[in-house]
mmCIF file of C-alpha atoms in Angstrom:
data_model
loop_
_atom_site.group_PDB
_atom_site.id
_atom_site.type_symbol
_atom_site.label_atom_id
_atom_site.label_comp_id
_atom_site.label_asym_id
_atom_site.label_seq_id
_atom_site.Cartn_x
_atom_site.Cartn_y
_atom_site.Cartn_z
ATOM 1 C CA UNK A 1 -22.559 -35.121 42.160
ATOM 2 C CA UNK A 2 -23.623 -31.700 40.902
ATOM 3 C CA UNK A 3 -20.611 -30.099 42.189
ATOM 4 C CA UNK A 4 -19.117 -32.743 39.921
ATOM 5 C CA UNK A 5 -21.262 -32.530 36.871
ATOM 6 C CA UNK A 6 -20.749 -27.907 37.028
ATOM 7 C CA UNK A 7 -17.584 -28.638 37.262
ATOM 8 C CA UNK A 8 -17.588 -30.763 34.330
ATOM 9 C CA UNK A 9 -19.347 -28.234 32.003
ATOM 10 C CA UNK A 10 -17.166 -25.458 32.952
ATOM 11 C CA UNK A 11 -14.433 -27.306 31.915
ATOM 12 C CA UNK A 12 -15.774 -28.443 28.417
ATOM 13 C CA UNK A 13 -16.928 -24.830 27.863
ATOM 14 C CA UNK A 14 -13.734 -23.039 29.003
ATOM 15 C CA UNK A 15 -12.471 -25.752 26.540
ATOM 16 C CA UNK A 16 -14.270 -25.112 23.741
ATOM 17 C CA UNK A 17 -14.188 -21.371 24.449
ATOM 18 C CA UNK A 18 -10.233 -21.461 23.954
ATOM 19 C CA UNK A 19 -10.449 -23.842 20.930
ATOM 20 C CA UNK A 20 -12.960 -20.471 19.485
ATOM 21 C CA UNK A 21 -10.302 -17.684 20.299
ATOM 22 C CA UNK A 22 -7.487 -19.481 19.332
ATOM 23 C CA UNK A 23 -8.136 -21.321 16.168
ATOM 24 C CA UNK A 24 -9.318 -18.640 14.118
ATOM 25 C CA UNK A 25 -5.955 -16.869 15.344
ATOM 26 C CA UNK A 26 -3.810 -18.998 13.808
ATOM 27 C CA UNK A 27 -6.166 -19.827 10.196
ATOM 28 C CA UNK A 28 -6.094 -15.783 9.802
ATOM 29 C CA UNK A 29 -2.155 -15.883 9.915
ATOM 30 C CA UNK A 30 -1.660 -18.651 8.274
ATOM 31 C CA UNK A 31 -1.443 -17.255 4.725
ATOM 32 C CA UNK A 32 1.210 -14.382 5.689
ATOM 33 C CA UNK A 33 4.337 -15.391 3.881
ATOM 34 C CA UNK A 34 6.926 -16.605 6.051
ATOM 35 C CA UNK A 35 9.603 -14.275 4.150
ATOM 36 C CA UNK A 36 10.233 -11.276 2.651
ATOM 37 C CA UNK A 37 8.040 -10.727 -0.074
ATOM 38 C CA UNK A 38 7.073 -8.357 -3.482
ATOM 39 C CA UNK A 39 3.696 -8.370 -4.720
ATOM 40 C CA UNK A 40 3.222 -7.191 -8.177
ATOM 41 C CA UNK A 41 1.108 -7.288 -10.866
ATOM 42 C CA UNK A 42 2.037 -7.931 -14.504
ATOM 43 C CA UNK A 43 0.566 -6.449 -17.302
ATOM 44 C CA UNK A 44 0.404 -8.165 -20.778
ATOM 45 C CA UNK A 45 -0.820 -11.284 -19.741
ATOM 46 C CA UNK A 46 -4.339 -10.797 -18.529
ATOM 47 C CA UNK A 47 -3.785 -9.362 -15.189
ATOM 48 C CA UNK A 48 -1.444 -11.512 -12.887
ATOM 49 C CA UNK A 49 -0.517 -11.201 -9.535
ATOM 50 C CA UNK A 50 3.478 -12.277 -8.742
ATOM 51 C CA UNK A 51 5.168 -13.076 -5.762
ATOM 52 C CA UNK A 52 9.235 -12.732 -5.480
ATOM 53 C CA UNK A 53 11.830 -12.395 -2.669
ATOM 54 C CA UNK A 54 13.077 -9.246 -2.492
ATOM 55 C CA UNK A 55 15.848 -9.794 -4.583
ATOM 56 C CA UNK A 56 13.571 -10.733 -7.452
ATOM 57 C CA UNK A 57 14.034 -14.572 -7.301
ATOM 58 C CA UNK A 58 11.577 -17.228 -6.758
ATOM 59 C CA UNK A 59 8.860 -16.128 -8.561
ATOM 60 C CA UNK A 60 5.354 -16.836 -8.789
ATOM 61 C CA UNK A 61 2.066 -16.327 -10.107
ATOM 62 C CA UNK A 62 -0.693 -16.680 -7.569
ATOM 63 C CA UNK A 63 -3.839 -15.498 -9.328
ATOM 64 C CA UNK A 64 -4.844 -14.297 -12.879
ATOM 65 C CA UNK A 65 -7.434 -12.436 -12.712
ATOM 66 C CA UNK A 66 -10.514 -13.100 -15.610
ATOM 67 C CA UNK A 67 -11.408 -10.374 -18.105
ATOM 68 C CA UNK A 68 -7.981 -9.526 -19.231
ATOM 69 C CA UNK A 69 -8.374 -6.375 -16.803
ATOM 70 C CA UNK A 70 -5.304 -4.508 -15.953
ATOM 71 C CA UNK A 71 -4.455 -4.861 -12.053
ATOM 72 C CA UNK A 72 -2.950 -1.727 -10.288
ATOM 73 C CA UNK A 73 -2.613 -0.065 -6.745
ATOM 74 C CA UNK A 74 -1.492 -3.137 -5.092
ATOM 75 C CA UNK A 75 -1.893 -3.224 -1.053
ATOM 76 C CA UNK A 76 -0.069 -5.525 1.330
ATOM 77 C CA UNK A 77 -2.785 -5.717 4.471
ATOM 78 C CA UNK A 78 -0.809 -4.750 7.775
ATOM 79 C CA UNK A 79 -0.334 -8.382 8.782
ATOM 80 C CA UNK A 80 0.400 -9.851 5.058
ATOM 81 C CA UNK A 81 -2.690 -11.891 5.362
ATOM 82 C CA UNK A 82 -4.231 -9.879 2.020
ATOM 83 C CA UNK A 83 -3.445 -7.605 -0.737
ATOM 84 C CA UNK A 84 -6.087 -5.229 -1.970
ATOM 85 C CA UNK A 85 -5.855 -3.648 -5.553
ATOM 86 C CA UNK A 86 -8.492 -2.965 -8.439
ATOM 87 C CA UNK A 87 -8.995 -4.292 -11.632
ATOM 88 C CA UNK A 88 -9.171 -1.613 -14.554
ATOM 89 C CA UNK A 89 -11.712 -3.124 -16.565
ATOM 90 C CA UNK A 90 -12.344 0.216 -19.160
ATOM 91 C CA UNK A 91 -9.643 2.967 -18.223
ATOM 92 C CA UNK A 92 -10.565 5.194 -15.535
ATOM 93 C CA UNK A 93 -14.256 4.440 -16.226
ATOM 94 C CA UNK A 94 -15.155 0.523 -15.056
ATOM 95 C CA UNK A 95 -13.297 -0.682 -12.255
ATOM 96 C CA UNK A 96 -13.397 -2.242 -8.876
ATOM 97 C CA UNK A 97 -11.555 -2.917 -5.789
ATOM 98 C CA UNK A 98 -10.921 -6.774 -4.753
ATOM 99 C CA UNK A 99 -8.992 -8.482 -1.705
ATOM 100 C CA UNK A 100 -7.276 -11.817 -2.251
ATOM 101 C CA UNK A 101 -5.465 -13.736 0.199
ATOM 102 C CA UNK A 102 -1.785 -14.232 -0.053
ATOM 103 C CA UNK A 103 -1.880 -17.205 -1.292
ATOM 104 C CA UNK A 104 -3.909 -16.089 -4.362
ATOM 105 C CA UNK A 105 -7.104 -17.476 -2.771
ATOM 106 C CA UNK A 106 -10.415 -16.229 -1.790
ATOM 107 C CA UNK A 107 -11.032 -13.354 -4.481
ATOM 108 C CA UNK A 108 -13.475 -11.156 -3.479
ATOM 109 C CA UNK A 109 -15.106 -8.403 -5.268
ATOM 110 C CA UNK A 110 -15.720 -5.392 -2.440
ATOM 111 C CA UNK A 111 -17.028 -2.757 -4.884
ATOM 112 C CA UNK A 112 -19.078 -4.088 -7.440
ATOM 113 C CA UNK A 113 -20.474 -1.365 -9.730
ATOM 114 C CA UNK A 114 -20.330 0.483 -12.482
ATOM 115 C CA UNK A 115 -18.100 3.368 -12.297
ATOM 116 C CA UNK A 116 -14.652 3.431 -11.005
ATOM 117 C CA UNK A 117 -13.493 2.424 -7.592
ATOM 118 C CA UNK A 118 -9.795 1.983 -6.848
ATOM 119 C CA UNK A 119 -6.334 2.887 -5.186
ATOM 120 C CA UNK A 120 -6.951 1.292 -1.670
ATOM 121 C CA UNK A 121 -4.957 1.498 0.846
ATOM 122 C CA UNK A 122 -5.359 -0.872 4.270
ATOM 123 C CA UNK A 123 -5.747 1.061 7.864
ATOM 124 C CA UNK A 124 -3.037 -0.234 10.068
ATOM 125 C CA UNK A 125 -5.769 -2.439 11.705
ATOM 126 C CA UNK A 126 -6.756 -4.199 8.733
ATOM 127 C CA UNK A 127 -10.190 -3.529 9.251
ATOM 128 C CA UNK A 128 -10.823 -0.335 7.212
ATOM 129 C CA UNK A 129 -9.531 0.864 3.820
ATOM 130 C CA UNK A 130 -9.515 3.908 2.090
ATOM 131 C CA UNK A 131 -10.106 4.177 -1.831
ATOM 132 C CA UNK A 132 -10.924 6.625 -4.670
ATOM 133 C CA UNK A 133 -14.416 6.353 -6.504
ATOM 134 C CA UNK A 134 -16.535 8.494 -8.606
ATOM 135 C CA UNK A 135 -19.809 7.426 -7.158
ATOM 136 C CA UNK A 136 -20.120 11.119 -6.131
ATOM 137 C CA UNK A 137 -19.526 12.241 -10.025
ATOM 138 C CA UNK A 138 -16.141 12.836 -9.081
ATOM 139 C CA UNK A 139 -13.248 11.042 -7.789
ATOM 140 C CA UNK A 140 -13.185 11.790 -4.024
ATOM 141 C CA UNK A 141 -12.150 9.556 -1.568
ATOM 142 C CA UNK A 142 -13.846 7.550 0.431
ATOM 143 C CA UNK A 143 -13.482 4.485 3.487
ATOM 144 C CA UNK A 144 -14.751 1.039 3.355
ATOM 145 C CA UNK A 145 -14.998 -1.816 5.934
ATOM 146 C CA UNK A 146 -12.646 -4.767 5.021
ATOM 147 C CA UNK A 147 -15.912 -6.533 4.092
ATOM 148 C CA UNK A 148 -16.637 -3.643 1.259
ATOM 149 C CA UNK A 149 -19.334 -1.720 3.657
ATOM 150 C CA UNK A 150 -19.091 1.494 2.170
ATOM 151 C CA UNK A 151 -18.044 4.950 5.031
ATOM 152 C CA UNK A 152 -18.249 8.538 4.604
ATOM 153 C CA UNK A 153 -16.499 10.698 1.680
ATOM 154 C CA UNK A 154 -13.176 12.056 3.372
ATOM 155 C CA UNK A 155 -12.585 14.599 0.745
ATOM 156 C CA UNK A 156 -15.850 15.989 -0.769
ATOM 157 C CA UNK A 157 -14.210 18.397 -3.287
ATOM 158 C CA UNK A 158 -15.167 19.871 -6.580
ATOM 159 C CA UNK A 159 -11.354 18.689 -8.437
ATOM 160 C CA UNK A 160 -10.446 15.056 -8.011
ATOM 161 C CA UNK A 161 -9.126 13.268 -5.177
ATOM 162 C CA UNK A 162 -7.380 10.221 -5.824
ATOM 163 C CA UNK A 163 -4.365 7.754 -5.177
ATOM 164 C CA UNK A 164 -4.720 7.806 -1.223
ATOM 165 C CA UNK A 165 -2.470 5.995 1.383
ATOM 166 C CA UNK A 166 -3.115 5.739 5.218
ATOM 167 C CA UNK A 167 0.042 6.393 7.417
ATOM 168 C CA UNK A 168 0.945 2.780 9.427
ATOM 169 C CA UNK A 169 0.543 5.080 12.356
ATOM 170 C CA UNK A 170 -3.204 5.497 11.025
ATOM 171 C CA UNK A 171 -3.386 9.179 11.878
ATOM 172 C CA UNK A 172 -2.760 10.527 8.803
ATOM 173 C CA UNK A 173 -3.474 10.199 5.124
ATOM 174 C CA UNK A 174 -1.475 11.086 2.138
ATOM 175 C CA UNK A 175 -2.825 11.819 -1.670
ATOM 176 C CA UNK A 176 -3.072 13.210 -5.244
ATOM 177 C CA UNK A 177 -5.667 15.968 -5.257
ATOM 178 C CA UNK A 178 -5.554 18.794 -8.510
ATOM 179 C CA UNK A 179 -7.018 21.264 -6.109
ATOM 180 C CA UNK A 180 -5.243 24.617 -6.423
ATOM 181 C CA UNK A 181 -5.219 24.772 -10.326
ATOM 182 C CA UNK A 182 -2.057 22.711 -10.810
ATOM 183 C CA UNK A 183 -1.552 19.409 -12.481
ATOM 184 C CA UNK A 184 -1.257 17.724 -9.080
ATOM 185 C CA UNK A 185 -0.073 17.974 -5.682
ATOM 186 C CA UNK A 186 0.659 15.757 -2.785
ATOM 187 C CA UNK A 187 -2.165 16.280 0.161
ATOM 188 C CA UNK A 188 -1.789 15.271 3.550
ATOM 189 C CA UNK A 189 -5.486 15.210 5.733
ATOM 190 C CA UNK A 190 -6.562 13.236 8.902
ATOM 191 C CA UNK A 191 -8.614 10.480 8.987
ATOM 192 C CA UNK A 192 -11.872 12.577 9.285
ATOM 193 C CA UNK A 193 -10.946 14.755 6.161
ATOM 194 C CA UNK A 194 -9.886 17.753 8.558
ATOM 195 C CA UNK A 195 -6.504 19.408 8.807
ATOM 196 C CA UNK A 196 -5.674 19.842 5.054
ATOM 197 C CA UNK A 197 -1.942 20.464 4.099
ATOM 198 C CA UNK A 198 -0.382 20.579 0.672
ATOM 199 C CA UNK A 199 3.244 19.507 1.012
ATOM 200 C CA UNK A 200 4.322 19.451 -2.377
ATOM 201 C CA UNK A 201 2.731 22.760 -4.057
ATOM 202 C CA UNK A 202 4.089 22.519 -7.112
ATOM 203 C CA UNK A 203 3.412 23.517 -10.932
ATOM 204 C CA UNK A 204 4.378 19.850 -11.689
ATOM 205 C CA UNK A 205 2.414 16.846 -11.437
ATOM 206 C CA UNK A 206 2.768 15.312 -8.389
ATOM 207 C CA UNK A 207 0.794 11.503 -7.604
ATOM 208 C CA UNK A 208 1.448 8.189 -5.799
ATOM 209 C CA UNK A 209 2.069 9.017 -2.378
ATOM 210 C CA UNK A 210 3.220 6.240 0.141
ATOM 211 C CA UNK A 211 4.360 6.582 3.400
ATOM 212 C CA UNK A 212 7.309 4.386 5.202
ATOM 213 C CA UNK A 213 6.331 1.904 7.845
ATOM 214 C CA UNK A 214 7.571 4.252 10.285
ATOM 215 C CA UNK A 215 5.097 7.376 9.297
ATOM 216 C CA UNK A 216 7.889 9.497 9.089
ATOM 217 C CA UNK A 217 8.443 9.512 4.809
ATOM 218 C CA UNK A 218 6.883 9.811 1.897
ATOM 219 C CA UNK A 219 7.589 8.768 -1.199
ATOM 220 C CA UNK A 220 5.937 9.637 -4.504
ATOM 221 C CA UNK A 221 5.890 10.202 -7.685
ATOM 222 C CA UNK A 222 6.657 13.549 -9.633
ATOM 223 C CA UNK A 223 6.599 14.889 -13.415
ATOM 224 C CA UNK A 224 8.201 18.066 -12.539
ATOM 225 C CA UNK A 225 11.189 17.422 -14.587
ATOM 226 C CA UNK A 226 9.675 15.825 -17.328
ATOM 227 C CA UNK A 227 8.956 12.393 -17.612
ATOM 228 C CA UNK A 228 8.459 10.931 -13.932
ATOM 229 C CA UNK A 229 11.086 10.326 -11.333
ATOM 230 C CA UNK A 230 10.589 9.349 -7.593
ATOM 231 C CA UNK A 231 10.757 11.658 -4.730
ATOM 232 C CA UNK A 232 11.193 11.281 -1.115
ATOM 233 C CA UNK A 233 10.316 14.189 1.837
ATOM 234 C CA UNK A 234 9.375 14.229 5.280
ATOM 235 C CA UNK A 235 5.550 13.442 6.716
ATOM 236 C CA UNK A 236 5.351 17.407 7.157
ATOM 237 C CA UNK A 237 6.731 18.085 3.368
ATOM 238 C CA UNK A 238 10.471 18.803 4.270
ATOM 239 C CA UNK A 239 13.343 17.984 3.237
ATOM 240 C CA UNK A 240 12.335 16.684 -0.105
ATOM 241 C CA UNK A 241 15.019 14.256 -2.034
ATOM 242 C CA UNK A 242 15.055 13.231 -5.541
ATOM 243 C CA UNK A 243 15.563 9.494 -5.246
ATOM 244 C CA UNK A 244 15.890 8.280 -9.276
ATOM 245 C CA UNK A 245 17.795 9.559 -11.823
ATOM 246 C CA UNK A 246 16.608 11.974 -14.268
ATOM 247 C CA UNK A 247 14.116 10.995 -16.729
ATOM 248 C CA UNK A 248 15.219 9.507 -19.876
ATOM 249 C CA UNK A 249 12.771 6.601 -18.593
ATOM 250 C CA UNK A 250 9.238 6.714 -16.756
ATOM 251 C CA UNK A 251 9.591 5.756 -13.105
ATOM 252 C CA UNK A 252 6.278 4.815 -11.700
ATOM 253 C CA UNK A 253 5.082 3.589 -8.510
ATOM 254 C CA UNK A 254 7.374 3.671 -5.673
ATOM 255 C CA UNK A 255 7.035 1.935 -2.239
ATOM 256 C CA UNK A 256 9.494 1.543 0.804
ATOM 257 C CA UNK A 257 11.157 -1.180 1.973
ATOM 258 C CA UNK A 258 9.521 -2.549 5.411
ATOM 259 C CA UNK A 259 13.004 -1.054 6.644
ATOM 260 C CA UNK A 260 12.833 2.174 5.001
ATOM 261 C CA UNK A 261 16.074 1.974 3.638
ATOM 262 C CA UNK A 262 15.154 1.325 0.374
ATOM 263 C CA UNK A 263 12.564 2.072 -2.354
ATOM 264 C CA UNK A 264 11.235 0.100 -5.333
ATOM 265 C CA UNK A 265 9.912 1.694 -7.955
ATOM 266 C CA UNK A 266 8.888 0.512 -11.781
ATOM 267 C CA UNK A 267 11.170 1.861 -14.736
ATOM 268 C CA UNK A 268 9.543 1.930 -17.992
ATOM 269 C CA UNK A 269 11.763 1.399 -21.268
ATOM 270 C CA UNK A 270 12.447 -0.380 -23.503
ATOM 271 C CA UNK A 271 8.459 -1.782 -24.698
ATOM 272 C CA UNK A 272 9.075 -3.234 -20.718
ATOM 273 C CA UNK A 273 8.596 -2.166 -17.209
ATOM 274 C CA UNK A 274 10.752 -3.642 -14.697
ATOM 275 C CA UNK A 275 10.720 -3.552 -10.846
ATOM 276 C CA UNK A 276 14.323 -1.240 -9.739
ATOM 277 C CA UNK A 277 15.133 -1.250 -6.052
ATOM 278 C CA UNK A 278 17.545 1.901 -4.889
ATOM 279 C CA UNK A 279 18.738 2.676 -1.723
ATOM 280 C CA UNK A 280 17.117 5.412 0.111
ATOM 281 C CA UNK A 281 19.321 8.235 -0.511
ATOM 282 C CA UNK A 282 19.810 11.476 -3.223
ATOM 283 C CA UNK A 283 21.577 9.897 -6.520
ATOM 284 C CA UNK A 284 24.956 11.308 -7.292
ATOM 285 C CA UNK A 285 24.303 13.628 -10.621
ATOM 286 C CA UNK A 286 27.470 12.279 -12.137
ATOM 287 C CA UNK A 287 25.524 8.589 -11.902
ATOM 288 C CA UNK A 288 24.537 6.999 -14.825
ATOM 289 C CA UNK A 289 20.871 7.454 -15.737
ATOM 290 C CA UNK A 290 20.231 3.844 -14.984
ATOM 291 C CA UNK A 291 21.068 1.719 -12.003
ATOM 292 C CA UNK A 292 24.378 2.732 -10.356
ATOM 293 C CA UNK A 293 25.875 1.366 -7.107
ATOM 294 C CA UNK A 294 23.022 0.997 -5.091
ATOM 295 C CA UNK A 295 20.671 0.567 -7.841
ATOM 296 C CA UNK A 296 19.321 -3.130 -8.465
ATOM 297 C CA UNK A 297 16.836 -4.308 -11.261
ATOM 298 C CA UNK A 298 15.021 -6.889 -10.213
ATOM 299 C CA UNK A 299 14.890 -10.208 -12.794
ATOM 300 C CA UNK A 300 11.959 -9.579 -15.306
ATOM 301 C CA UNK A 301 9.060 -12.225 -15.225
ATOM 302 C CA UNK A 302 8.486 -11.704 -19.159
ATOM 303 C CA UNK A 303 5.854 -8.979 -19.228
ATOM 304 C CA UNK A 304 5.560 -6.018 -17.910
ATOM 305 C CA UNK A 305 5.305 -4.949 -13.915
ATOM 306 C CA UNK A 306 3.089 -2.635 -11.910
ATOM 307 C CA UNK A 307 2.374 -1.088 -8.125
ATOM 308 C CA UNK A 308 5.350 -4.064 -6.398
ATOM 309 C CA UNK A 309 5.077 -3.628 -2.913
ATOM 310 C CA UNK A 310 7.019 -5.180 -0.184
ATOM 311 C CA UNK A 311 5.974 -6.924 3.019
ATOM 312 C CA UNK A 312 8.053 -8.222 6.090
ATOM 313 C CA UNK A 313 6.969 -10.852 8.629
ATOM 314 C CA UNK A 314 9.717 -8.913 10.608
ATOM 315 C CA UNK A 315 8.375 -5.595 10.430
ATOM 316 C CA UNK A 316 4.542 -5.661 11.213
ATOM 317 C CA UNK A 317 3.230 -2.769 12.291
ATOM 318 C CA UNK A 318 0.707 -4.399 15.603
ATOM 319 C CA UNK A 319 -2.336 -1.974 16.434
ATOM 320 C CA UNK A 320 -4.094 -1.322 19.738
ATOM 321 C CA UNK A 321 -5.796 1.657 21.471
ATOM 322 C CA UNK A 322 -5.025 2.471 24.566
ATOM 323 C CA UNK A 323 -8.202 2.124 26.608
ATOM 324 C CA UNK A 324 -7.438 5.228 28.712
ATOM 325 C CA UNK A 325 -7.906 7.814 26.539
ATOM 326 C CA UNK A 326 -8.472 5.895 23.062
ATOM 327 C CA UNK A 327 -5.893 6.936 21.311
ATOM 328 C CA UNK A 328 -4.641 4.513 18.547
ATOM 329 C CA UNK A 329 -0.501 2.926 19.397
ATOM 330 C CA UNK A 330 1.406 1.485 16.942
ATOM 331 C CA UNK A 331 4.032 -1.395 18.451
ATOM 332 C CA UNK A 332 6.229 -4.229 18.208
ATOM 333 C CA UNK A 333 7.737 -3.007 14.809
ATOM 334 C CA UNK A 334 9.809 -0.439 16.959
ATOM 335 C CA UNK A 335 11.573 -3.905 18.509
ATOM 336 C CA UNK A 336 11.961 -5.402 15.888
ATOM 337 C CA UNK A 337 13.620 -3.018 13.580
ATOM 338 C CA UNK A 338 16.401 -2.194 16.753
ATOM 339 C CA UNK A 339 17.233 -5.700 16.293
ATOM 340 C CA UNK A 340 17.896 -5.851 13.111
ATOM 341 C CA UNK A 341 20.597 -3.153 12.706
#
């Protein structure tokens, strides 16, 4: 009878214990879309966050954010669960980072200050994020825990640090730093701040880094010619590509495709600023100095766009460390961009 009655227990506890790990499994992925899938923000209307297809279509508002703030440095979380950005309340003076699900719910305020915190960027766990702030007097840049539990400063320099993004590979990350006396450079650093490396070392200004789900690219934005343009190069600064067309317009915030093989990218003109998607390859100088061939513009949703970035169900990158010698692996997207070739 005791036998009978352990027995018993064990089983309603290995029960319940199963219902515990596998539940909150399937709640945490249950706001990832299902599709391909742009965030963006719109500007004009109070501070909006959209949702479209890649191509643009089926678009949707999923949270307006209060204050009439404008809403920039959008961040897809690894998994598509989230997207981090910050809320400009006073230009580069008042502003703070939030996470809402991807569904446009939960809303949470990580930073909460006065001052400026923004430009975050998810670790390819999901569990960390790096962002810019001037709680040091100067923008440097800093991590966080994905509840807002402020790290260590990664950068700790006397010119600002901003505009960071963390390689899917989370070894590395990429940003905007004005050290050397130029306008701006591209900086690459590891995730303890060591190992410095400017890849872009030029008299130009040079911001918006982002890497491609791979870790192998950057792309980013440069004002080397004038007005900006985007810019692609290797992880170690080679091979650098001019992407867009000369500037007769601003292009602004670029972002790869979950494949790599493309990059959108906001054009300004116009009174407008519209989401362009181009393949992933130099432009033809004969082109015109708008879309050509491979060139798309997405459909407008009546105001205009910021920071669209572009998530895949199909191409998550899947984190683990390898318990024998701790070392982080990324996984899974490997498959699953072989299969879609």
């Amino acid at each position: 009878m005791q036998h009978s009655i352990t027995t018993l227990r064990l089983s309603i506890f290995t029960g319940v214990f199963l219902v515990s790990c596998f539940v909150p499994i399937f709640s945490v992925h249950a706001q990832a879309p299902t599709g391909s899938t742009i965030a963006v923000a719109s500007v004009g209307d109070g501070g909006t966050l959209w949702l479209m297809d890649k191509d643009g279509e089926q678009q949707r508002a999923i949270h307006d954010i209060e204050g009439d703030p404008v809403v920039l440095g959008l961040s897809w979380s690894p998994d598509g669960n989230k997207i981090a950005f910050f809320s400009e309340k006073k230009k580069d003076v008042d502003s703070d980072v939030y996470v809402v699900d991807a569904d446009g719910k939960g809303l949470r305020n990580l930073t909460d200050r006065q001052g400026f915190d923004g430009w975050p960027t998810w670790h390819p766990s999901g569990q960390r994020l790096a962002f810019t702030t001037d709680r040091d007097g100067n923008l440097e840049i800093y991590t966080m825990s994905a509840q807002g539990v402020v790290g260590g400063n990664l950068t700790n320099d006397a010119v600002p640090d901003q505009m960071p993004a963390w390689s899917p590979d989370g070894r590395n990350i990429a940003f905007a730093s004005k050290r050397g006396k130029t306008l701006g450079d591209i900086w690459v650093m590891d995730t303890s701040g060591g190992n410095l490396q400017n890849l872009t070392d030029h008299r130009g200004q040079d911001i918006e880094p982002r890497f491609s789900l791979d870790s192998k690219k950057i792309a980013w934005t440069t004002r080397r010619f004038g007005e900006g343009v985007i810019m692609t190069m290797d992880a170690d600064g080679q091979n650098k590509i001019q992407i867009s067309p000369n500037p007769e317009n601003e292009k602004r915030d670029p972002a790869f495709s979950p494949d790599g093989k493309k990059i959108i990218y906001i054009r300004f003109g116009g009174g407008t600023a519209n989401i362009q998607r181009r393949s992933v390859k130099q432009f033809a100088k004969v082109e015109a100095n708008l879309c050509a061939a491979d060139c798309f513009e997405l459909p407008a949703i009546g105001f205009p766009t910021r920071s669209p970035v572009w998530f895949d169900p199909d191409f998550v990158v899947e984190w683990a460390v390898s318990p024998a010698d701790k070392r982080p692996l990324t996984w899974g997207w490997i498959k699953r961009l072989g299969q879609s070739r």
